PDB file of C-alpha atoms in Angstrom:
ATOM      1  CA  UNK A   1      60.310  51.418-121.779  1.00  0.00           C
ATOM      2  CA  UNK A   2      57.443  51.606-124.264  1.00  0.00           C
ATOM      3  CA  UNK A   3      54.923  54.365-123.685  1.00  0.00           C
ATOM      4  CA  UNK A   4      51.150  54.361-123.842  1.00  0.00           C
ATOM      5  CA  UNK A   5      49.957  53.318-127.294  1.00  0.00           C
ATOM      6  CA  UNK A   6      46.727  54.501-128.877  1.00  0.00           C
ATOM      7  CA  UNK A   7      45.031  53.847-132.185  1.00  0.00           C
ATOM      8  CA  UNK A   8      43.833  55.157-134.486  1.00  0.00           C
ATOM      9  CA  UNK A   9      45.578  58.534-134.374  1.00  0.00           C
ATOM     10  CA  UNK A  10      42.871  60.237-136.415  1.00  0.00           C
ATOM     11  CA  UNK A  11      39.253  59.409-137.170  1.00  0.00           C
ATOM     12  CA  UNK A  12      36.600  61.256-139.142  1.00  0.00           C
ATOM     13  CA  UNK A  13      32.992  60.064-138.949  1.00  0.00           C
ATOM     14  CA  UNK A  14      29.539  61.432-139.562  1.00  0.00           C
ATOM     15  CA  UNK A  15      27.155  62.130-136.729  1.00  0.00           C
ATOM     16  CA  UNK A  16      25.121  59.157-135.550  1.00  0.00           C
ATOM     17  CA  UNK A  17      27.888  56.751-136.595  1.00  0.00           C
ATOM     18  CA  UNK A  18      29.813  54.701-134.058  1.00  0.00           C
ATOM     19  CA  UNK A  19      33.536  54.738-133.349  1.00  0.00           C
ATOM     20  CA  UNK A  20      35.987  52.878-131.114  1.00  0.00           C
ATOM     21  CA  UNK A  21      39.378  53.789-129.755  1.00  0.00           C
ATOM     22  CA  UNK A  22      42.018  51.423-128.426  1.00  0.00           C
ATOM     23  CA  UNK A  23      44.644  51.940-125.734  1.00  0.00           C
ATOM     24  CA  UNK A  24      47.542  49.808-124.548  1.00  0.00           C
ATOM     25  CA  UNK A  25      48.994  51.156-121.281  1.00  0.00           C
ATOM     26  CA  UNK A  26      52.540  50.929-120.014  1.00  0.00           C
ATOM     27  CA  UNK A  27      53.326  47.400-118.891  1.00  0.00           C
ATOM     28  CA  UNK A  28      52.654  46.913-115.201  1.00  0.00           C
ATOM     29  CA  UNK A  29      50.483  49.993-114.805  1.00  0.00           C
ATOM     30  CA  UNK A  30      47.372  49.072-112.865  1.00  0.00           C
ATOM     31  CA  UNK A  31      45.421  52.246-113.488  1.00  0.00           C
ATOM     32  CA  UNK A  32      44.126  53.399-116.858  1.00  0.00           C
ATOM     33  CA  UNK A  33      42.371  56.670-117.650  1.00  0.00           C
ATOM     34  CA  UNK A  34      40.423  57.979-120.624  1.00  0.00           C
ATOM     35  CA  UNK A  35      40.262  61.744-121.067  1.00  0.00           C
ATOM     36  CA  UNK A  36      38.401  63.948-123.505  1.00  0.00           C
ATOM     37  CA  UNK A  37      40.157  67.148-124.559  1.00  0.00           C
ATOM     38  CA  UNK A  38      38.041  69.627-126.470  1.00  0.00           C
ATOM     39  CA  UNK A  39      39.912  72.315-128.381  1.00  0.00           C
ATOM     40  CA  UNK A  40      40.948  75.151-126.070  1.00  0.00           C
ATOM     41  CA  UNK A  41      40.245  73.190-122.898  1.00  0.00           C
ATOM     42  CA  UNK A  42      42.192  70.958-120.597  1.00  0.00           C
ATOM     43  CA  UNK A  43      41.735  67.180-120.524  1.00  0.00           C
ATOM     44  CA  UNK A  44      38.578  66.031-118.748  1.00  0.00           C
ATOM     45  CA  UNK A  45      38.470  62.595-117.146  1.00  0.00           C
ATOM     46  CA  UNK A  46      35.830  60.325-118.655  1.00  0.00           C
ATOM     47  CA  UNK A  47      36.578  57.043-116.911  1.00  0.00           C
ATOM     48  CA  UNK A  48      39.220  55.505-114.673  1.00  0.00           C
ATOM     49  CA  UNK A  49      40.001  51.799-114.309  1.00  0.00           C
ATOM     50  CA  UNK A  50      41.935  50.085-111.537  1.00  0.00           C
ATOM     51  CA  UNK A  51      42.974  46.801-113.143  1.00  0.00           C
ATOM     52  CA  UNK A  52      39.715  45.778-114.840  1.00  0.00           C
ATOM     53  CA  UNK A  53      37.343  47.497-112.413  1.00  0.00           C
ATOM     54  CA  UNK A  54      35.829  50.950-112.832  1.00  0.00           C
ATOM     55  CA  UNK A  55      36.936  53.454-110.174  1.00  0.00           C
ATOM     56  CA  UNK A  56      35.308  56.617-111.519  1.00  0.00           C
ATOM     57  CA  UNK A  57      32.959  57.076-114.462  1.00  0.00           C
ATOM     58  CA  UNK A  58      31.025  60.025-113.102  1.00  0.00           C
ATOM     59  CA  UNK A  59      31.681  62.183-116.170  1.00  0.00           C
ATOM     60  CA  UNK A  60      31.135  59.520-118.794  1.00  0.00           C
ATOM     61  CA  UNK A  61      27.981  60.179-120.898  1.00  0.00           C
ATOM     62  CA  UNK A  62      26.728  56.650-120.418  1.00  0.00           C
ATOM     63  CA  UNK A  63      23.889  56.959-122.903  1.00  0.00           C
ATOM     64  CA  UNK A  64      26.408  57.016-125.749  1.00  0.00           C
ATOM     65  CA  UNK A  65      29.869  56.263-124.338  1.00  0.00           C
ATOM     66  CA  UNK A  66      31.098  52.921-123.089  1.00  0.00           C
ATOM     67  CA  UNK A  67      34.496  51.606-122.102  1.00  0.00           C
ATOM     68  CA  UNK A  68      35.955  48.315-121.049  1.00  0.00           C
ATOM     69  CA  UNK A  69      39.276  47.020-119.878  1.00  0.00           C
ATOM     70  CA  UNK A  70      39.279  43.292-120.295  1.00  0.00           C
ATOM     71  CA  UNK A  71      41.952  41.342-118.416  1.00  0.00           C
ATOM     72  CA  UNK A  72      43.151  44.577-116.816  1.00  0.00           C
ATOM     73  CA  UNK A  73      45.454  45.539-119.675  1.00  0.00           C
ATOM     74  CA  UNK A  74      44.181  46.993-122.977  1.00  0.00           C
ATOM     75  CA  UNK A  75      41.126  49.187-123.061  1.00  0.00           C
ATOM     76  CA  UNK A  76      38.595  50.319-125.642  1.00  0.00           C
ATOM     77  CA  UNK A  77      36.395  53.414-125.569  1.00  0.00           C
ATOM     78  CA  UNK A  78      33.315  53.439-127.782  1.00  0.00           C
ATOM     79  CA  UNK A  79      30.925  56.176-128.834  1.00  0.00           C
ATOM     80  CA  UNK A  80      27.551  55.207-130.288  1.00  0.00           C
ATOM     81  CA  UNK A  81      25.959  57.260-131.729  1.00  0.00           C
ATOM     82  CA  UNK A  82      28.405  60.133-132.123  1.00  0.00           C
ATOM     83  CA  UNK A  83      27.336  63.767-131.914  1.00  0.00           C
ATOM     84  CA  UNK A  84      28.997  66.862-133.318  1.00  0.00           C
ATOM     85  CA  UNK A  85      30.065  67.913-129.820  1.00  0.00           C
ATOM     86  CA  UNK A  86      32.075  64.706-129.427  1.00  0.00           C
ATOM     87  CA  UNK A  87      34.745  66.163-131.723  1.00  0.00           C
ATOM     88  CA  UNK A  88      37.822  66.205-129.521  1.00  0.00           C
ATOM     89  CA  UNK A  89      41.120  64.491-128.792  1.00  0.00           C
ATOM     90  CA  UNK A  90      40.675  61.340-126.729  1.00  0.00           C
ATOM     91  CA  UNK A  91      43.664  60.715-124.500  1.00  0.00           C
ATOM     92  CA  UNK A  92      44.525  57.523-122.719  1.00  0.00           C
ATOM     93  CA  UNK A  93      46.846  57.596-119.718  1.00  0.00           C
ATOM     94  CA  UNK A  94      48.170  55.038-117.265  1.00  0.00           C
ATOM     95  CA  UNK A  95      49.805  55.087-113.858  1.00  0.00           C
ATOM     96  CA  UNK A  96      51.289  52.563-111.448  1.00  0.00           C
ATOM     97  CA  UNK A  97      48.707  53.186-108.732  1.00  0.00           C
ATOM     98  CA  UNK A  98      46.109  55.584-107.478  1.00  0.00           C
ATOM     99  CA  UNK A  99      47.347  56.625-104.048  1.00  0.00           C
ATOM    100  CA  UNK A 100      46.629  60.329-103.971  1.00  0.00           C
ATOM    101  CA  UNK A 101      48.986  62.499-105.943  1.00  0.00           C
ATOM    102  CA  UNK A 102      52.280  60.851-105.190  1.00  0.00           C
ATOM    103  CA  UNK A 103      54.771  59.490-107.660  1.00  0.00           C
ATOM    104  CA  UNK A 104      52.762  56.285-108.004  1.00  0.00           C
ATOM    105  CA  UNK A 105      49.984  58.374-109.411  1.00  0.00           C
ATOM    106  CA  UNK A 106      52.067  60.124-112.053  1.00  0.00           C
ATOM    107  CA  UNK A 107      50.076  59.682-115.230  1.00  0.00           C
ATOM    108  CA  UNK A 108      51.736  58.906-118.538  1.00  0.00           C
ATOM    109  CA  UNK A 109      49.743  59.910-121.594  1.00  0.00           C
ATOM    110  CA  UNK A 110      49.472  58.418-125.040  1.00  0.00           C
ATOM    111  CA  UNK A 111      49.494  60.588-128.191  1.00  0.00           C
ATOM    112  CA  UNK A 112      45.703  60.684-128.365  1.00  0.00           C
ATOM    113  CA  UNK A 113      43.100  60.043-131.056  1.00  0.00           C
ATOM    114  CA  UNK A 114      41.733  63.116-132.797  1.00  0.00           C
ATOM    115  CA  UNK A 115      38.045  62.558-133.566  1.00  0.00           C
ATOM    116  CA  UNK A 116      36.156  64.772-135.998  1.00  0.00           C
ATOM    117  CA  UNK A 117      32.398  64.324-136.207  1.00  0.00           C
ATOM    118  CA  UNK A 118      30.810  65.872-139.312  1.00  0.00           C
TER     119      UNK A 118
ATOM    120  CA  UNK B   1      32.414  74.774-112.314  1.00  0.00           C
ATOM    121  CA  UNK B   2      36.054  75.346-113.262  1.00  0.00           C
ATOM    122  CA  UNK B   3      38.012  74.204-110.213  1.00  0.00           C
ATOM    123  CA  UNK B   4      41.403  74.822-111.825  1.00  0.00           C
ATOM    124  CA  UNK B   5      41.888  77.943-113.903  1.00  0.00           C
ATOM    125  CA  UNK B   6      44.661  79.202-116.095  1.00  0.00           C
ATOM    126  CA  UNK B   7      43.548  82.681-116.991  1.00  0.00           C
ATOM    127  CA  UNK B   8      46.251  83.438-119.530  1.00  0.00           C
ATOM    128  CA  UNK B   9      45.642  81.543-122.778  1.00  0.00           C
ATOM    129  CA  UNK B  10      49.052  82.523-124.125  1.00  0.00           C
ATOM    130  CA  UNK B  11      52.419  83.919-123.129  1.00  0.00           C
ATOM    131  CA  UNK B  12      55.344  85.086-125.264  1.00  0.00           C
ATOM    132  CA  UNK B  13      58.858  85.597-123.881  1.00  0.00           C
ATOM    133  CA  UNK B  14      62.327  86.127-125.257  1.00  0.00           C
ATOM    134  CA  UNK B  15      64.871  83.334-125.108  1.00  0.00           C
ATOM    135  CA  UNK B  16      66.951  83.539-121.940  1.00  0.00           C
ATOM    136  CA  UNK B  17      64.315  85.426-119.977  1.00  0.00           C
ATOM    137  CA  UNK B  18      62.009  84.066-117.291  1.00  0.00           C
ATOM    138  CA  UNK B  19      58.630  82.537-118.151  1.00  0.00           C
ATOM    139  CA  UNK B  20      55.976  82.631-115.428  1.00  0.00           C
ATOM    140  CA  UNK B  21      52.809  80.602-115.893  1.00  0.00           C
ATOM    141  CA  UNK B  22      50.003  80.988-113.396  1.00  0.00           C
ATOM    142  CA  UNK B  23      47.247  78.747-112.106  1.00  0.00           C
ATOM    143  CA  UNK B  24      44.427  79.325-109.621  1.00  0.00           C
ATOM    144  CA  UNK B  25      42.214  76.779-107.929  1.00  0.00           C
ATOM    145  CA  UNK B  26      39.042  76.896-105.887  1.00  0.00           C
ATOM    146  CA  UNK B  27      38.860  73.524-104.142  1.00  0.00           C
ATOM    147  CA  UNK B  28      40.606  73.674-100.747  1.00  0.00           C
ATOM    148  CA  UNK B  29      40.720  69.863-100.702  1.00  0.00           C
ATOM    149  CA  UNK B  30      43.362  69.805-103.437  1.00  0.00           C
ATOM    150  CA  UNK B  31      46.656  68.706-101.924  1.00  0.00           C
ATOM    151  CA  UNK B  32      48.818  67.782-104.902  1.00  0.00           C
ATOM    152  CA  UNK B  33      49.542  69.858-107.948  1.00  0.00           C
ATOM    153  CA  UNK B  34      51.223  69.032-111.208  1.00  0.00           C
ATOM    154  CA  UNK B  35      52.350  70.741-114.375  1.00  0.00           C
ATOM    155  CA  UNK B  36      52.189  68.976-117.704  1.00  0.00           C
ATOM    156  CA  UNK B  37      53.711  70.095-120.987  1.00  0.00           C
ATOM    157  CA  UNK B  38      52.157  69.287-124.346  1.00  0.00           C
ATOM    158  CA  UNK B  39      53.627  69.531-127.830  1.00  0.00           C
ATOM    159  CA  UNK B  40      51.346  69.416-130.905  1.00  0.00           C
ATOM    160  CA  UNK B  41      50.155  65.935-131.862  1.00  0.00           C
ATOM    161  CA  UNK B  42      51.571  64.446-128.657  1.00  0.00           C
ATOM    162  CA  UNK B  43      50.059  63.610-125.315  1.00  0.00           C
ATOM    163  CA  UNK B  44      50.848  65.709-122.228  1.00  0.00           C
ATOM    164  CA  UNK B  45      54.079  64.830-120.437  1.00  0.00           C
ATOM    165  CA  UNK B  46      54.683  65.283-116.730  1.00  0.00           C
ATOM    166  CA  UNK B  47      56.959  68.196-115.900  1.00  0.00           C
ATOM    167  CA  UNK B  48      57.006  68.913-112.175  1.00  0.00           C
ATOM    168  CA  UNK B  49      54.769  68.553-109.137  1.00  0.00           C
ATOM    169  CA  UNK B  50      54.345  69.882-105.618  1.00  0.00           C
ATOM    170  CA  UNK B  51      52.631  68.636-102.507  1.00  0.00           C
ATOM    171  CA  UNK B  52      50.562  71.025-100.414  1.00  0.00           C
ATOM    172  CA  UNK B  53      52.970  70.583 -97.499  1.00  0.00           C
ATOM    173  CA  UNK B  54      55.585  72.489 -99.492  1.00  0.00           C
ATOM    174  CA  UNK B  55      55.626  75.948-100.988  1.00  0.00           C
ATOM    175  CA  UNK B  56      58.373  75.423-103.540  1.00  0.00           C
ATOM    176  CA  UNK B  57      59.786  72.622-105.630  1.00  0.00           C
ATOM    177  CA  UNK B  58      62.682  73.008-108.018  1.00  0.00           C
ATOM    178  CA  UNK B  59      63.918  70.792-110.833  1.00  0.00           C
ATOM    179  CA  UNK B  60      66.624  72.264-112.994  1.00  0.00           C
ATOM    180  CA  UNK B  61      65.261  75.251-114.889  1.00  0.00           C
ATOM    181  CA  UNK B  62      61.743  74.633-113.594  1.00  0.00           C
ATOM    182  CA  UNK B  63      60.391  75.788-110.246  1.00  0.00           C
ATOM    183  CA  UNK B  64      56.837  75.542-108.996  1.00  0.00           C
ATOM    184  CA  UNK B  65      55.608  77.841-106.224  1.00  0.00           C
ATOM    185  CA  UNK B  66      52.471  77.171-104.193  1.00  0.00           C
ATOM    186  CA  UNK B  67      50.566  79.805-102.207  1.00  0.00           C
ATOM    187  CA  UNK B  68      47.854  77.906-100.378  1.00  0.00           C
ATOM    188  CA  UNK B  69      46.272  80.926 -98.759  1.00  0.00           C
ATOM    189  CA  UNK B  70      45.758  82.476-102.180  1.00  0.00           C
ATOM    190  CA  UNK B  71      44.977  79.122-103.819  1.00  0.00           C
ATOM    191  CA  UNK B  72      47.530  79.974-106.447  1.00  0.00           C
ATOM    192  CA  UNK B  73      50.490  78.242-108.011  1.00  0.00           C
ATOM    193  CA  UNK B  74      52.979  79.298-110.594  1.00  0.00           C
ATOM    194  CA  UNK B  75      55.587  77.680-112.791  1.00  0.00           C
ATOM    195  CA  UNK B  76      58.837  79.541-113.401  1.00  0.00           C
ATOM    196  CA  UNK B  77      61.128  78.597-116.264  1.00  0.00           C
ATOM    197  CA  UNK B  78      64.590  80.158-116.106  1.00  0.00           C
ATOM    198  CA  UNK B  79      66.173  80.610-118.541  1.00  0.00           C
ATOM    199  CA  UNK B  80      63.512  80.032-121.177  1.00  0.00           C
ATOM    200  CA  UNK B  81      64.552  78.176-124.321  1.00  0.00           C
ATOM    201  CA  UNK B  82      62.831  77.889-127.725  1.00  0.00           C
ATOM    202  CA  UNK B  83      62.280  74.168-127.049  1.00  0.00           C
ATOM    203  CA  UNK B  84      60.082  75.160-124.109  1.00  0.00           C
ATOM    204  CA  UNK B  85      57.462  76.432-126.567  1.00  0.00           C
ATOM    205  CA  UNK B  86      54.416  74.253-125.849  1.00  0.00           C
ATOM    206  CA  UNK B  87      51.063  74.222-124.073  1.00  0.00           C
ATOM    207  CA  UNK B  88      51.381  73.982-120.293  1.00  0.00           C
ATOM    208  CA  UNK B  89      48.595  72.479-118.196  1.00  0.00           C
ATOM    209  CA  UNK B  90      48.200  72.855-114.478  1.00  0.00           C
ATOM    210  CA  UNK B  91      46.442  69.946-112.724  1.00  0.00           C
ATOM    211  CA  UNK B  92      45.340  69.174-109.181  1.00  0.00           C
ATOM    212  CA  UNK B  93      44.199  66.196-107.156  1.00  0.00           C
ATOM    213  CA  UNK B  94      42.546  65.877-103.769  1.00  0.00           C
ATOM    214  CA  UNK B  95      43.262  63.704-100.764  1.00  0.00           C
ATOM    215  CA  UNK B  96      45.837  60.976-100.240  1.00  0.00           C
ATOM    216  CA  UNK B  97      44.242  57.622-100.748  1.00  0.00           C
ATOM    217  CA  UNK B  98      41.753  58.995-103.232  1.00  0.00           C
ATOM    218  CA  UNK B  99      41.366  57.745-106.762  1.00  0.00           C
ATOM    219  CA  UNK B 100      44.053  60.082-108.027  1.00  0.00           C
ATOM    220  CA  UNK B 101      41.653  61.905-110.305  1.00  0.00           C
ATOM    221  CA  UNK B 102      43.301  64.935-111.872  1.00  0.00           C
ATOM    222  CA  UNK B 103      41.457  68.170-112.614  1.00  0.00           C
ATOM    223  CA  UNK B 104      43.154  70.138-115.385  1.00  0.00           C
ATOM    224  CA  UNK B 105      43.197  73.823-116.205  1.00  0.00           C
ATOM    225  CA  UNK B 106      42.567  75.083-119.716  1.00  0.00           C
ATOM    226  CA  UNK B 107      46.237  75.407-120.582  1.00  0.00           C
ATOM    227  CA  UNK B 108      48.606  78.272-121.439  1.00  0.00           C
ATOM    228  CA  UNK B 109      50.464  78.346-124.741  1.00  0.00           C
ATOM    229  CA  UNK B 110      54.039  79.471-124.212  1.00  0.00           C
ATOM    230  CA  UNK B 111      56.070  80.823-127.101  1.00  0.00           C
ATOM    231  CA  UNK B 112      59.765  81.406-126.543  1.00  0.00           C
ATOM    232  CA  UNK B 113      61.262  83.580-129.260  1.00  0.00           C
ATOM    233  CA  UNK B 114      64.906  83.105-130.268  1.00  0.00           C
TER     234      UNK B 114
END
């Protein structure tokens, strides 16, 4: 079974530029998550999709971050304009469902995209 | 507000000995807890979990203990192996039927020396 795919793996941009990340979840997984992991911290949820609808985007900085999941499969996360503090690893994860913390909610993570903003 | 805390940034143990990683939480609504393991340049991978109705869950060399009254959980690895060297994240979620949102701790880097 193929895992969660993400691209690019690394990206270096200057502040005020824009950047986009792509994620392809595990086939059949209804729920997709984007996390931001700053060095020395744990992953922080940015946005959660159930199929192509947003379930939770309470921690997404909506003035500069946007995400979409067209057709309930692939997803893109965009930052425009980027700030220095956006330097982090952006992780995409997927799970079968969202029912509490049971096995259906076990999240499978992609390798992440390491973003450096100069 | 750090709802899940891993107060030890790093831990070093000898191969064959026990590794104990600790995690504390503040939100009494959390009812499901997970441990993830992360190697460099890879995403976290699920290791073991425990529901709040239990106080222990075992899977091979890995055992997770939950003390609800103390809002504390720990991961025991016995015996530790060099391949266990990684960053370990504790995570928690609240309420069956919720969105499944996970709150992660800061991580503990485990080094197992041969």
